[in-house]
Short mmCIF file of C-alpha atoms and ligand atoms in Angstrom, two decimals:
data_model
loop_
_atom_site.label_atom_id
_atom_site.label_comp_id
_atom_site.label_asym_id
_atom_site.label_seq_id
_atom_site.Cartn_x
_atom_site.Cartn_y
_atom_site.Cartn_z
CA UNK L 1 18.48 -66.76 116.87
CA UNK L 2 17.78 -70.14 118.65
CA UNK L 3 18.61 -73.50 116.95
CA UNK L 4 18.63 -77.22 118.50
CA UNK L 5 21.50 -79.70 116.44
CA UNK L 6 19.83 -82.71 116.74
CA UNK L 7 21.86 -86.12 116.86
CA UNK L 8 25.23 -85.20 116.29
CA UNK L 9 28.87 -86.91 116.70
CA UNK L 10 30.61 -84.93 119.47
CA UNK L 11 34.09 -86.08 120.63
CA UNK L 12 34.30 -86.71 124.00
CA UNK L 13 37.46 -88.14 126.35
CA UNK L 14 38.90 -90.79 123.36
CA UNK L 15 35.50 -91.92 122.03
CA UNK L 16 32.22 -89.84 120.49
CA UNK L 17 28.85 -89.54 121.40
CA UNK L 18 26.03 -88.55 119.89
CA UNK L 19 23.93 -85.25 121.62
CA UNK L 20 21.79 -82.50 120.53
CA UNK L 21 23.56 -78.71 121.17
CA UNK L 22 20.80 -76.07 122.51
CA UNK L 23 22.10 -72.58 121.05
CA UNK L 24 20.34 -69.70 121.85
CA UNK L 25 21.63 -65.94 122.25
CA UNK L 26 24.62 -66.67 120.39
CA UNK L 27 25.81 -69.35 123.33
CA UNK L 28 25.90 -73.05 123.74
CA UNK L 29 23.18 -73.54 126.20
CA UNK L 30 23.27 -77.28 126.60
CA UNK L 31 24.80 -80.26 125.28
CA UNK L 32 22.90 -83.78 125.91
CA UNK L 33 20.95 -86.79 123.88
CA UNK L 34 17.51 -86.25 123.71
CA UNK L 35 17.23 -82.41 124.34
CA UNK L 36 14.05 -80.53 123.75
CA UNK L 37 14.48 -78.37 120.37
CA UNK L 38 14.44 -74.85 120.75
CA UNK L 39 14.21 -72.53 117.98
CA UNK L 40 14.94 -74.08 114.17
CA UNK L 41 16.11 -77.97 114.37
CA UNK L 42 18.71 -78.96 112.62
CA UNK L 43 19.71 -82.21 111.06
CA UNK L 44 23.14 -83.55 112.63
CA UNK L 45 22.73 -87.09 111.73
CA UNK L 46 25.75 -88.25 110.14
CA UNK L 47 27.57 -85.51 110.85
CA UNK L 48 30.51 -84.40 113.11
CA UNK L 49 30.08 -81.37 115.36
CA UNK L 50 33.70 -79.20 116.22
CA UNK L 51 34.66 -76.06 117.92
CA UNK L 52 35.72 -73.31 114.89
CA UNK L 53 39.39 -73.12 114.19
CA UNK L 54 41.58 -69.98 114.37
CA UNK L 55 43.17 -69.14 111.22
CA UNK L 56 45.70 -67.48 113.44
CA UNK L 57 48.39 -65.79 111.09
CA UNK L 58 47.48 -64.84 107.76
CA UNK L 59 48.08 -61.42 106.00
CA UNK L 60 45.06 -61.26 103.73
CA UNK L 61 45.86 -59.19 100.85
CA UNK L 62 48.86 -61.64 100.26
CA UNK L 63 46.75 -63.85 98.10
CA UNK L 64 46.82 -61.13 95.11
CA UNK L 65 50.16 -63.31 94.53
CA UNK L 66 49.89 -66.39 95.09
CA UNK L 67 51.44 -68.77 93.27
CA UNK L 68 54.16 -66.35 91.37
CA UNK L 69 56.97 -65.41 93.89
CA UNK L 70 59.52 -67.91 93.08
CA UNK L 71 61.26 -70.11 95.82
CA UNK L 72 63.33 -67.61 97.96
CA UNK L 73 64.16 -67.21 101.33
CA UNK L 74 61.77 -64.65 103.49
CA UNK L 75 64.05 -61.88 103.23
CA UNK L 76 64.16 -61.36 99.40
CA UNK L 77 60.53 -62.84 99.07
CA UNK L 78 59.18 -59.80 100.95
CA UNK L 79 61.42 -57.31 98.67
CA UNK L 80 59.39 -58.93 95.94
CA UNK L 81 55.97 -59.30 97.86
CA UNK L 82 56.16 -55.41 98.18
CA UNK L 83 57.33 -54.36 94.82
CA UNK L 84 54.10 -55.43 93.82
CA UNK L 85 51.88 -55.36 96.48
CA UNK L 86 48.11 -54.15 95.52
CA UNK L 87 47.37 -50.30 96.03
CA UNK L 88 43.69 -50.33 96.01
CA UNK L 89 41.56 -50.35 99.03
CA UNK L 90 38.56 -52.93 96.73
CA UNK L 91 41.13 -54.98 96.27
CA UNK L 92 41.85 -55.51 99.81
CA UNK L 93 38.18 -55.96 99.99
CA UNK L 94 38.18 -59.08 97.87
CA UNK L 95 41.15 -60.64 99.04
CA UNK L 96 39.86 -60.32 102.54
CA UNK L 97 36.43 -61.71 101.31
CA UNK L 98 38.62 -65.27 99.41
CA UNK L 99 40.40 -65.24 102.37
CA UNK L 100 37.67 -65.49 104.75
CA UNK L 101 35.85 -68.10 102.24
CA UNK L 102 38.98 -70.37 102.42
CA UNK L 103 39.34 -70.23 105.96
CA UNK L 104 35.55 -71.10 106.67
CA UNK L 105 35.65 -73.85 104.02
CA UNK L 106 38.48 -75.40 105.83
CA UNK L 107 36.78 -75.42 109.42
CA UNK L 108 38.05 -71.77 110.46
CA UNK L 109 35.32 -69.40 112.18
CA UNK L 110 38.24 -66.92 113.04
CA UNK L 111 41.51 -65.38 111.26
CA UNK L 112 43.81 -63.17 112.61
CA UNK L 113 44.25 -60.58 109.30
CA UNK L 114 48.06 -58.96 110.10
CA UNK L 115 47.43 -56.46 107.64
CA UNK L 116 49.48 -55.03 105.13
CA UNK L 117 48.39 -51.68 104.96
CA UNK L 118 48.26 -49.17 101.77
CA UNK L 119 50.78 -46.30 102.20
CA UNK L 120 48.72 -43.40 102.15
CA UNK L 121 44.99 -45.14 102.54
CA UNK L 122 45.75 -46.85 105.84
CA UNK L 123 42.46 -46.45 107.28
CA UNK L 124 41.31 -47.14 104.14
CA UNK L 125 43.08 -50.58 103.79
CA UNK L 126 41.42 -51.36 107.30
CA UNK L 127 38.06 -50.24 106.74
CA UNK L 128 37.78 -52.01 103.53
CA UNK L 129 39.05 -55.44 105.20
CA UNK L 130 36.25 -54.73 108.33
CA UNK L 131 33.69 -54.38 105.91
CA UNK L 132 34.56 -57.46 104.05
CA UNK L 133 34.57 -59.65 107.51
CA UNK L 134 31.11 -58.33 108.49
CA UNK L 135 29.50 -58.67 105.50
CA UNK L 136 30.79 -62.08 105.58
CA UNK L 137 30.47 -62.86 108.94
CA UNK L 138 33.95 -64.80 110.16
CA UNK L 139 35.07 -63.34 113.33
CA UNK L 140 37.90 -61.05 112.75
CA UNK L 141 41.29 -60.16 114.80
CA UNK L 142 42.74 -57.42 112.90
CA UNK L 143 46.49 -56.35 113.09
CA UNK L 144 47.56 -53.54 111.02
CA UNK L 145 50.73 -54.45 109.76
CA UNK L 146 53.28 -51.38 111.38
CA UNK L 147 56.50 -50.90 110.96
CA UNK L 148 59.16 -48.17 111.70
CA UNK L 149 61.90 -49.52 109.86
CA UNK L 150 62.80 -49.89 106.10
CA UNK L 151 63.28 -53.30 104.44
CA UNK L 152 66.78 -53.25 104.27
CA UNK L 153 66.97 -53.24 108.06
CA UNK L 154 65.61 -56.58 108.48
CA UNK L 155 69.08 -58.14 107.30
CA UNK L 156 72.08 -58.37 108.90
CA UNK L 157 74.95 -56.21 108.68
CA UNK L 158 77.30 -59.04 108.85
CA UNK L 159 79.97 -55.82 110.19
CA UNK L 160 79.57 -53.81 106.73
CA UNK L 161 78.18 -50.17 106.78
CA UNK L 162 75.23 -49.38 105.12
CA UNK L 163 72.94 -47.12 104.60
CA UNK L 164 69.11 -47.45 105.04
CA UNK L 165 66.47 -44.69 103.91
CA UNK L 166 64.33 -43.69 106.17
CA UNK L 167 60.93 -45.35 106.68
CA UNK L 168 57.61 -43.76 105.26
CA UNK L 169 56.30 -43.25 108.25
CA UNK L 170 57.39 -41.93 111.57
CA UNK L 171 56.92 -44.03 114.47
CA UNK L 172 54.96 -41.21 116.41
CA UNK L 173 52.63 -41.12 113.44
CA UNK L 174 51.94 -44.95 113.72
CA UNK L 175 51.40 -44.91 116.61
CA UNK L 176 48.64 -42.16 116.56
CA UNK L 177 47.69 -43.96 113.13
CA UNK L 178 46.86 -46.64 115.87
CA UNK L 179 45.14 -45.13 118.42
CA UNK L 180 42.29 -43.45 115.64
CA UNK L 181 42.41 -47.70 114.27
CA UNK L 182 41.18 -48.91 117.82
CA UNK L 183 38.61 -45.99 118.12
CA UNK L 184 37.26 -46.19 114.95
CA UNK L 185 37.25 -50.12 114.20
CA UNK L 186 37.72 -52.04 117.41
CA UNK L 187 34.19 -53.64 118.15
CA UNK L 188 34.29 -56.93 119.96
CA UNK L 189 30.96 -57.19 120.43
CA UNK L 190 30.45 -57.13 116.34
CA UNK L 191 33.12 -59.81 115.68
CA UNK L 192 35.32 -57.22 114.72
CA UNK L 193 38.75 -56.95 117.33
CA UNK L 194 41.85 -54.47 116.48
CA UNK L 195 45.25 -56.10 117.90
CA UNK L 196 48.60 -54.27 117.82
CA UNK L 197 50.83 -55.82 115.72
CA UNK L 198 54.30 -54.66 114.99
CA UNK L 199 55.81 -56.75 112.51
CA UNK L 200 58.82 -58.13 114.40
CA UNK L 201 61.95 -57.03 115.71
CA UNK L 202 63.84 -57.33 112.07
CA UNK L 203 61.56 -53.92 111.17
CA UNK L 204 60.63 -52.42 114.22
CA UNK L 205 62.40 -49.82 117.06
CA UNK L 206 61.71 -50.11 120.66
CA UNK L 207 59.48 -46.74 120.63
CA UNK L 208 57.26 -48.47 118.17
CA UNK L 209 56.59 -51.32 120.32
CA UNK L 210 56.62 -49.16 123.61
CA UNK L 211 53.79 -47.26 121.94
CA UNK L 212 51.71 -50.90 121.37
CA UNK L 213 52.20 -52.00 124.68
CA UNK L 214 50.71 -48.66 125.93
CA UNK L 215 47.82 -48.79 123.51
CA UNK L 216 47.80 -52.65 124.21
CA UNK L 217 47.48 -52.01 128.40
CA UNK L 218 45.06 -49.07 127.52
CA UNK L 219 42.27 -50.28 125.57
CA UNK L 220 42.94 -54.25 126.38
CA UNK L 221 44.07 -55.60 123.22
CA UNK L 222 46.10 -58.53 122.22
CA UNK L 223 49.51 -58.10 120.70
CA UNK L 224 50.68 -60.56 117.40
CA UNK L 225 54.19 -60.16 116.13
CA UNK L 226 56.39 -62.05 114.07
CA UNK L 227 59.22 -64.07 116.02
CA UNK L 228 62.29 -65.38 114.74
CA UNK L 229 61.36 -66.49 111.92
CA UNK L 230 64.33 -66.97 109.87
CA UNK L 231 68.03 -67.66 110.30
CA UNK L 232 68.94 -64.19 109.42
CA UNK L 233 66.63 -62.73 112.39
CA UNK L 234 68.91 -64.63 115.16
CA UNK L 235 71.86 -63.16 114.16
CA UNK L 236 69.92 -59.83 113.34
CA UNK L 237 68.84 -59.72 117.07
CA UNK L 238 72.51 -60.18 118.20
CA UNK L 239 73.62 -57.38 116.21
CA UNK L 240 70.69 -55.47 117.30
CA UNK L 241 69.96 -56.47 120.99
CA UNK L 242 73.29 -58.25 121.63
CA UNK L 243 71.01 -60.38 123.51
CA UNK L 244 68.28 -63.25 121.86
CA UNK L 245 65.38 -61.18 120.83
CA UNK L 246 63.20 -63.09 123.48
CA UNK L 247 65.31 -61.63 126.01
CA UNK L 248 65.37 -58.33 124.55
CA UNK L 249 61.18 -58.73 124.48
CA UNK L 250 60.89 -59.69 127.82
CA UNK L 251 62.90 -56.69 129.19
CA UNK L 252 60.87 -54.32 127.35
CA UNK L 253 57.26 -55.89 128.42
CA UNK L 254 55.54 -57.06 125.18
CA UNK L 255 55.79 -60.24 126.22
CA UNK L 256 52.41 -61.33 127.86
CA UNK L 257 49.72 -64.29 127.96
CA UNK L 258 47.39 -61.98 125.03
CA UNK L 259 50.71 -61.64 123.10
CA UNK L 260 50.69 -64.00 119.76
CA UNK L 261 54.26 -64.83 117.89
CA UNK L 262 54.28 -66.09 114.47
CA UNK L 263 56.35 -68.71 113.60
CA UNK L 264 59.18 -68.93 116.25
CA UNK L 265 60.95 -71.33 114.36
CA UNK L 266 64.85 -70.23 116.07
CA UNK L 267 64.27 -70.51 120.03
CA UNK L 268 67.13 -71.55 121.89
CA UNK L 269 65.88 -73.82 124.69
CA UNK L 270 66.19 -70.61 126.73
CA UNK L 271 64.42 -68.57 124.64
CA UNK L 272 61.25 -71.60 125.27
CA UNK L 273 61.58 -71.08 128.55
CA UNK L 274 60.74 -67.40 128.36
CA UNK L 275 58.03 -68.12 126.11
CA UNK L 276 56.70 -70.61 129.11
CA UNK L 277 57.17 -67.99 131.63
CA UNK L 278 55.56 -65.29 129.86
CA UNK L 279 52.37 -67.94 128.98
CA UNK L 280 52.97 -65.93 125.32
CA UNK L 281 51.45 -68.46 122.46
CA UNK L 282 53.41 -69.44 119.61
CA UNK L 283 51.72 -69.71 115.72
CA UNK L 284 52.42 -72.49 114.15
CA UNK L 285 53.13 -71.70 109.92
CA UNK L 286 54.37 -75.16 108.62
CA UNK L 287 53.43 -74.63 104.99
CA UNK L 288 55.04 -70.83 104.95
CA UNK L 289 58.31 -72.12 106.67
CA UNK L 290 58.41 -75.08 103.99
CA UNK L 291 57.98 -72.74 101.43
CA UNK L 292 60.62 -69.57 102.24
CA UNK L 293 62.92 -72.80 103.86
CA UNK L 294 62.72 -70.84 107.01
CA UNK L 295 62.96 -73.88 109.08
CA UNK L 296 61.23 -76.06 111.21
CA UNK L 297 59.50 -74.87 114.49
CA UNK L 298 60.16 -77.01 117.48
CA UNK L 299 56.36 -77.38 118.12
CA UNK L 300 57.13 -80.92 120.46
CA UNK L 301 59.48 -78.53 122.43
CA UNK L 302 56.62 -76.02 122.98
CA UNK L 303 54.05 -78.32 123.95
CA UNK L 304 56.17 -80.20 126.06
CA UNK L 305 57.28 -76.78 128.10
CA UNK L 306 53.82 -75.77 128.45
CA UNK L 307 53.94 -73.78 125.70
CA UNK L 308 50.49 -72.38 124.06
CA UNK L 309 50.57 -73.20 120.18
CA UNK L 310 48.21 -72.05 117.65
CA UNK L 311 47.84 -72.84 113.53
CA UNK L 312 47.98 -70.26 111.10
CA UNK L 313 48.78 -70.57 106.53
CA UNK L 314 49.96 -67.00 106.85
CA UNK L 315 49.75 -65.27 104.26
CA UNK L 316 48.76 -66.76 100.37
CA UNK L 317 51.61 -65.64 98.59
CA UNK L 318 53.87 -67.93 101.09
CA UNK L 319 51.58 -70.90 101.47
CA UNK L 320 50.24 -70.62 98.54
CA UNK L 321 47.02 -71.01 99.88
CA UNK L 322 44.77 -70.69 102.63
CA UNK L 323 43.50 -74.10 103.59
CA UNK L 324 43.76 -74.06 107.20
CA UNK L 325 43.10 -78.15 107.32
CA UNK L 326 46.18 -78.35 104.96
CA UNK L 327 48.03 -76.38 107.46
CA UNK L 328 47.28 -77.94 110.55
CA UNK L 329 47.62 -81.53 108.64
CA UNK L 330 50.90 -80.28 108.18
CA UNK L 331 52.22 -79.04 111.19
CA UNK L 332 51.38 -82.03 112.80
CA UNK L 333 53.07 -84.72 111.21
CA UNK L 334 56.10 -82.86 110.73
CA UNK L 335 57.10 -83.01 113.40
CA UNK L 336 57.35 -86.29 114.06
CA UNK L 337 61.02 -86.67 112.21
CA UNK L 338 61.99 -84.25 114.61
CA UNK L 339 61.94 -86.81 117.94
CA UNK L 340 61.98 -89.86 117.65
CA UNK L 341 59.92 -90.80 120.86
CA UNK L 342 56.39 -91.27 119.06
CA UNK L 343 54.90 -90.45 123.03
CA UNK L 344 55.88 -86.67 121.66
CA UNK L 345 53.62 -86.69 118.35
CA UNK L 346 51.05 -85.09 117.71
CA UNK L 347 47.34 -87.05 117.74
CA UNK L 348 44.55 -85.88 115.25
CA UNK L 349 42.48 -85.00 118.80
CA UNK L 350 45.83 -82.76 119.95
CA UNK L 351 45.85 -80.94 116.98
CA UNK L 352 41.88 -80.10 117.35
CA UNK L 353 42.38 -79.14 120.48
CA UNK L 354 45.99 -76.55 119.29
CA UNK L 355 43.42 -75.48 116.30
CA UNK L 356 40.58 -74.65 118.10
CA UNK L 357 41.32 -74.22 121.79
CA UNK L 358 44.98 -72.98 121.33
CA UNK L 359 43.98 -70.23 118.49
CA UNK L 360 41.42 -69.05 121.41
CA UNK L 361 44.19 -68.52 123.89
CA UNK L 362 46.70 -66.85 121.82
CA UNK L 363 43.68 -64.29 121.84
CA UNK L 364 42.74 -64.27 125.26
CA UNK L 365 39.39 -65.46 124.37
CA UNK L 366 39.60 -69.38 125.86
CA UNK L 367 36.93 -68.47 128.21
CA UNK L 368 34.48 -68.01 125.11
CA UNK L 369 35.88 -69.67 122.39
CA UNK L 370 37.53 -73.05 121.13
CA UNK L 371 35.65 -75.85 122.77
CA UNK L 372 32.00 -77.39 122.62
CA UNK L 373 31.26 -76.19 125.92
CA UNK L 374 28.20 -74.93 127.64
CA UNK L 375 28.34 -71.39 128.00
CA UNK L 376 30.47 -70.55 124.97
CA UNK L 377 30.22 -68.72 121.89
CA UNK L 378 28.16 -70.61 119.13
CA UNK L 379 30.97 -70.56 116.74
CA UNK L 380 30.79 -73.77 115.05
CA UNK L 381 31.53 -76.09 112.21
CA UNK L 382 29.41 -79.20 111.19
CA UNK L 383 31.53 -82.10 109.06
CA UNK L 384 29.43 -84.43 106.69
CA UNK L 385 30.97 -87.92 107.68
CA UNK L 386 29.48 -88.98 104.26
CA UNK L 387 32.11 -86.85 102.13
CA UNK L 388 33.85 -89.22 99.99
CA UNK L 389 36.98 -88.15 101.35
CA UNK L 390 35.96 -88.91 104.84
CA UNK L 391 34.29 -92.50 103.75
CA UNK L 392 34.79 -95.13 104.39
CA UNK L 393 33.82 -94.97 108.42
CA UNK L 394 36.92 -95.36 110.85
CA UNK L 395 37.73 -92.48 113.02
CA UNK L 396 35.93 -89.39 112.08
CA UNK L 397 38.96 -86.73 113.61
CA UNK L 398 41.39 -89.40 111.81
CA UNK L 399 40.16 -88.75 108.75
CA UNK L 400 39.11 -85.20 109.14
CA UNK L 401 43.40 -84.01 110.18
CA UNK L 402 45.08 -87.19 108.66
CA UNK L 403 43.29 -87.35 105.11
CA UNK L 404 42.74 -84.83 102.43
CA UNK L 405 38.98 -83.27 103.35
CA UNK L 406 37.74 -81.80 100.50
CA UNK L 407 34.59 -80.46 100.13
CA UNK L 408 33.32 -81.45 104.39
CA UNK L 409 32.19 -78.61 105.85
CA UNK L 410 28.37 -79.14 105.82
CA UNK L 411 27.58 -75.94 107.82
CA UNK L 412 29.16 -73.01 109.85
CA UNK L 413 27.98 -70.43 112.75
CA UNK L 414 29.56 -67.84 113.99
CA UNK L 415 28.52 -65.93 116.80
CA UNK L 416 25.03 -68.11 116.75
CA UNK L 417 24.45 -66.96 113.17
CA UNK L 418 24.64 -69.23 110.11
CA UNK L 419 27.44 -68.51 107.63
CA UNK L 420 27.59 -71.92 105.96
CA UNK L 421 25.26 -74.46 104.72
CA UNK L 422 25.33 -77.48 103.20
CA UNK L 423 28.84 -76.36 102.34
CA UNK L 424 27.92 -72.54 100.69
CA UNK L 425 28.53 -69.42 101.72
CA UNK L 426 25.14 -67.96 102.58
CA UNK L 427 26.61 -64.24 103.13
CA UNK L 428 27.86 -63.27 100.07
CA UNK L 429 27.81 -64.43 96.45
CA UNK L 430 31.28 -66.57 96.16
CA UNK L 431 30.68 -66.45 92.26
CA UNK L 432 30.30 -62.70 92.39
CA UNK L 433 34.06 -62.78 94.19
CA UNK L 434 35.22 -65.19 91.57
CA UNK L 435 34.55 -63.08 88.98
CA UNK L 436 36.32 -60.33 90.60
CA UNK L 437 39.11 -61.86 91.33
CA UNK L 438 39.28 -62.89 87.47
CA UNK L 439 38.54 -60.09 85.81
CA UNK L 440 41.28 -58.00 88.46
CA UNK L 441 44.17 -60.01 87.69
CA UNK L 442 46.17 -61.48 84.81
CA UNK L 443 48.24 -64.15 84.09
CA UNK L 444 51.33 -63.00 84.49
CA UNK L 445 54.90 -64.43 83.52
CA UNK L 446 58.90 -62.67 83.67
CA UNK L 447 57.86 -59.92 86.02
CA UNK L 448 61.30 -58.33 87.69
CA UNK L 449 61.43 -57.15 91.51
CA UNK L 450 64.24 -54.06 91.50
CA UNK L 451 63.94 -54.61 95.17
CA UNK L 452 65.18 -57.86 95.10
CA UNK L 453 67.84 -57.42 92.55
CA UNK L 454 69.31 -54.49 94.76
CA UNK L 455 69.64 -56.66 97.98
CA UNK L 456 70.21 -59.86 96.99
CA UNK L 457 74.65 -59.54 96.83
CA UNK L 458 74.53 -58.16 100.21
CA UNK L 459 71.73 -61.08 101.23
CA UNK L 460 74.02 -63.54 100.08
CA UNK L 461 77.14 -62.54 101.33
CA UNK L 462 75.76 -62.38 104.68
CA UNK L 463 74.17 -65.38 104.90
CA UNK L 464 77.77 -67.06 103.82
CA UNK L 465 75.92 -68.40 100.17
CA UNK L 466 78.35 -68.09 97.18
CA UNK L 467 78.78 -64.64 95.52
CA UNK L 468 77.91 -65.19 91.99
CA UNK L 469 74.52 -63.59 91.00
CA UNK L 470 71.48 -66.75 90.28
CA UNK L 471 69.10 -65.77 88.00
CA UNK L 472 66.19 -66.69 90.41
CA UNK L 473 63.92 -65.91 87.14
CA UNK L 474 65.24 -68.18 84.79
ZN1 ZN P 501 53.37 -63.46 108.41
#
């Protein structure tokens, strides 16, 4: 599995070069002009040569439905997302497979999958995702979804009484659900990596993510959680913690430098400063906290504490997509409204580097993935500068983060091994998966989440929004 890339546009300090890349074994083994070709050559003329991106928070089955929950904040958007989230183990399967193919076709050679899993067919759910990101090939970071907590948890009391049932699952039972996950799926060597991944503090006790930072410590795995992501989380944490939940997740340990947080987007300045201390890495949603008007992140404050940032869509039913060069297009230029010292922005080369480099750290893998370095995995994304939508020539990274790529990728490898060429999926049959995804779904108008309808009063009351009942569905 040896293959020379033979004049190709590298980046390099704030200009480009042109090189050949040696890969053999599954590594970069060199990276000059004029190299000797070993193994298959390959044409890089033209084209622009990048470190794979991290799709670093998604939740794959999500993209069953996409496009239909209508605009509402997090908290009743996941009553909705799990009234009718899909049962089926297949059709984990598939939605693992489009969201693998969306991710690759946007320059991604690695998601993190925080996966909702099946009640009932948990290992199932997992296995069924695992197959679908080997047969593929993208390099996978797995966290099951767990919670110990039911739904109605995740909101504030705002001082009224209530009642919560109880959650399907006992926390001792995830936790040894977890334990048979890691021995039976965690491979690293295969692509394949389990993470712990308690969904936040909104849903989880401190036994449940006690028992992840044991499992965490004992077989070496990173740790992914939600963070903050909404308004109603802050003041759920006070109720809760009495205390910021950063503080509260420092005190109990699960803070770390392998430890991932989606979103983040309601950090006091001290709450940063833990973050800093802890060398945790934040992931960046833009398009999900656009769409559930969670807020935004204060990414310049991050970077500018030493903060390590990471992209992610999340999942497709908040993004509605899974275009991970829309996403990181996004949560770069958003941010500049937020300060207006343009020395803070973002630059197409930064947001490379958070994409690529960033995603790596947030999974303790920088020393093997995210750069075009000698010695690092071969997992690797070739551009065709002649795309219309990157023509005509000014600055190839310019265009690539800035514009609206469609249709660059010329060619993918992961792990050494092609995935991608001349922008198709070599692995599997994307028309086969298209026709699944058709014939397994319907259009589908009016439909009516109980879930939502039963929390939505106490949502709003909480929250301080007017009493009278919308009609969200009209
Ligand atoms: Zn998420």
């Amino acid at each position: 599995m040896s293959f020379t890339i033979q004049n190709v546009l590298i980046p390099v300090e704030q200009s480009y070069s042109t090189v050949d890349v040696q890969i053999i074994d599954h590594h970069i083994r060199a990276i000059e002009p004029n190299l000797e070709v070993v193994g298959t050559a390959v044409n890089g003329e033209n084209k622009l040569l990048l470190p794979g991106f991290v799709n670093a928070h998604t939740h794959s089955s999500e993209m069953w439905q996409r496009g239909i929950i209508p605009p509402t904040p997090l908290e009743l958007w996941l009553a909705e997302l799990y009234d009718f989230a899909p049962l089926e183990p297949e059709q984990v399967y598939l939605s693992a497979l489009g969201t693998a193919v969306e991710t690759l076709l946007s320059g991604g050679t690695s998601l993190v999958d925080h996966l909702v899993l099946i009640p009932g067919k948990e290992l199932e759910t997992i296995a069924a995702a695992v197959r679908a990101y080997q047969e593929i090939g993208i390099r996978a970071f797995i966290g099951p979804l767990i919670q110990d907590e039911s739904l109605t948890q995740g909101i504030p009391n705002g001082g009224i009484e209530r009642e919560h049932e109880t959650y399907l699952r006992s926390t001792e039972a995830t936790l040894e659900l977890m334990q048979e996950v890691v021995e039976r799926f965690h491979n690293p060597e295969a692509g394949v990596n389990i993470l712990v991944a308690p969904t936040g503090i909104q849903l989880c006790s401190d036994a449940l993510f006690e028992g992840c930072i044991e499992l965490s410590d004992r077989y070496n795995l990173c740790r992914h959680s939600h963070l903050l992501e909404t308004k109603a989380q802050q003041k759920l944490a006070q109720e809760k913690y009495g205390c910021s939940a950063l503080e509260h997740l420092k005190r109990i340990g699960y803070l770390s430098d392998r430890t991932s947080l989606a979103h983040c987007v309601w950090l006091s300045d001290a709450d940063i400063a833990i973050l800093a201390e802890m060398r945790s890495t934040v992931v960046h949603n833009p398009l999900s906290n656009l769409r559930l008007g969670s807020g935004i992140a204060p990414i310049l404050k991050y970077r500018q504490a030493g903060v390590n940032v990471a992209f992610g869509c999340d999942g497709a039913a908040s993004n509605d997509s899974q275009d991970l060069l829309e996403a990181i297009k996004m949560g770069s230029i958003l941010h500049n409204i937020t300060d207006t010292d343009y020395h803070h922005w973002i630059t197409p080369r930064q947001s490379v580097e958070i994409a690529s480099l960033g995603g790596a750290q947030g999974l303790n893998m920088a020393d093997e993935l995210g750069s075009l370095s000698v010695g690092k995995k071969a997992d690797l994304v070739l551009y065709n500068l002649k795309s219309l939508s990157l023509l005509p020539r000014t600055d190839p990274i310019g265009l690539l983060i800035l514009g609206r790529p469609t249709n660059t990728v010329d060619s993918i490898w992961v792990n050494g091994k092609q995935v991608v060429a001349e922008g198709n999926v070599l692995t599997i049959d994307v028309d086969a998966l298209r026709q699944e995804l058709f014939e397994r779904s319907q259009w589908s108008i009016n439909r009516q989440s109980h879930t939502l309808s039963e929390i939505e009063a106490h949502y709003r009351s909480v929250m301080g929004l007017s009493p009278q009942t919308p009609k969200i569905h009209s």
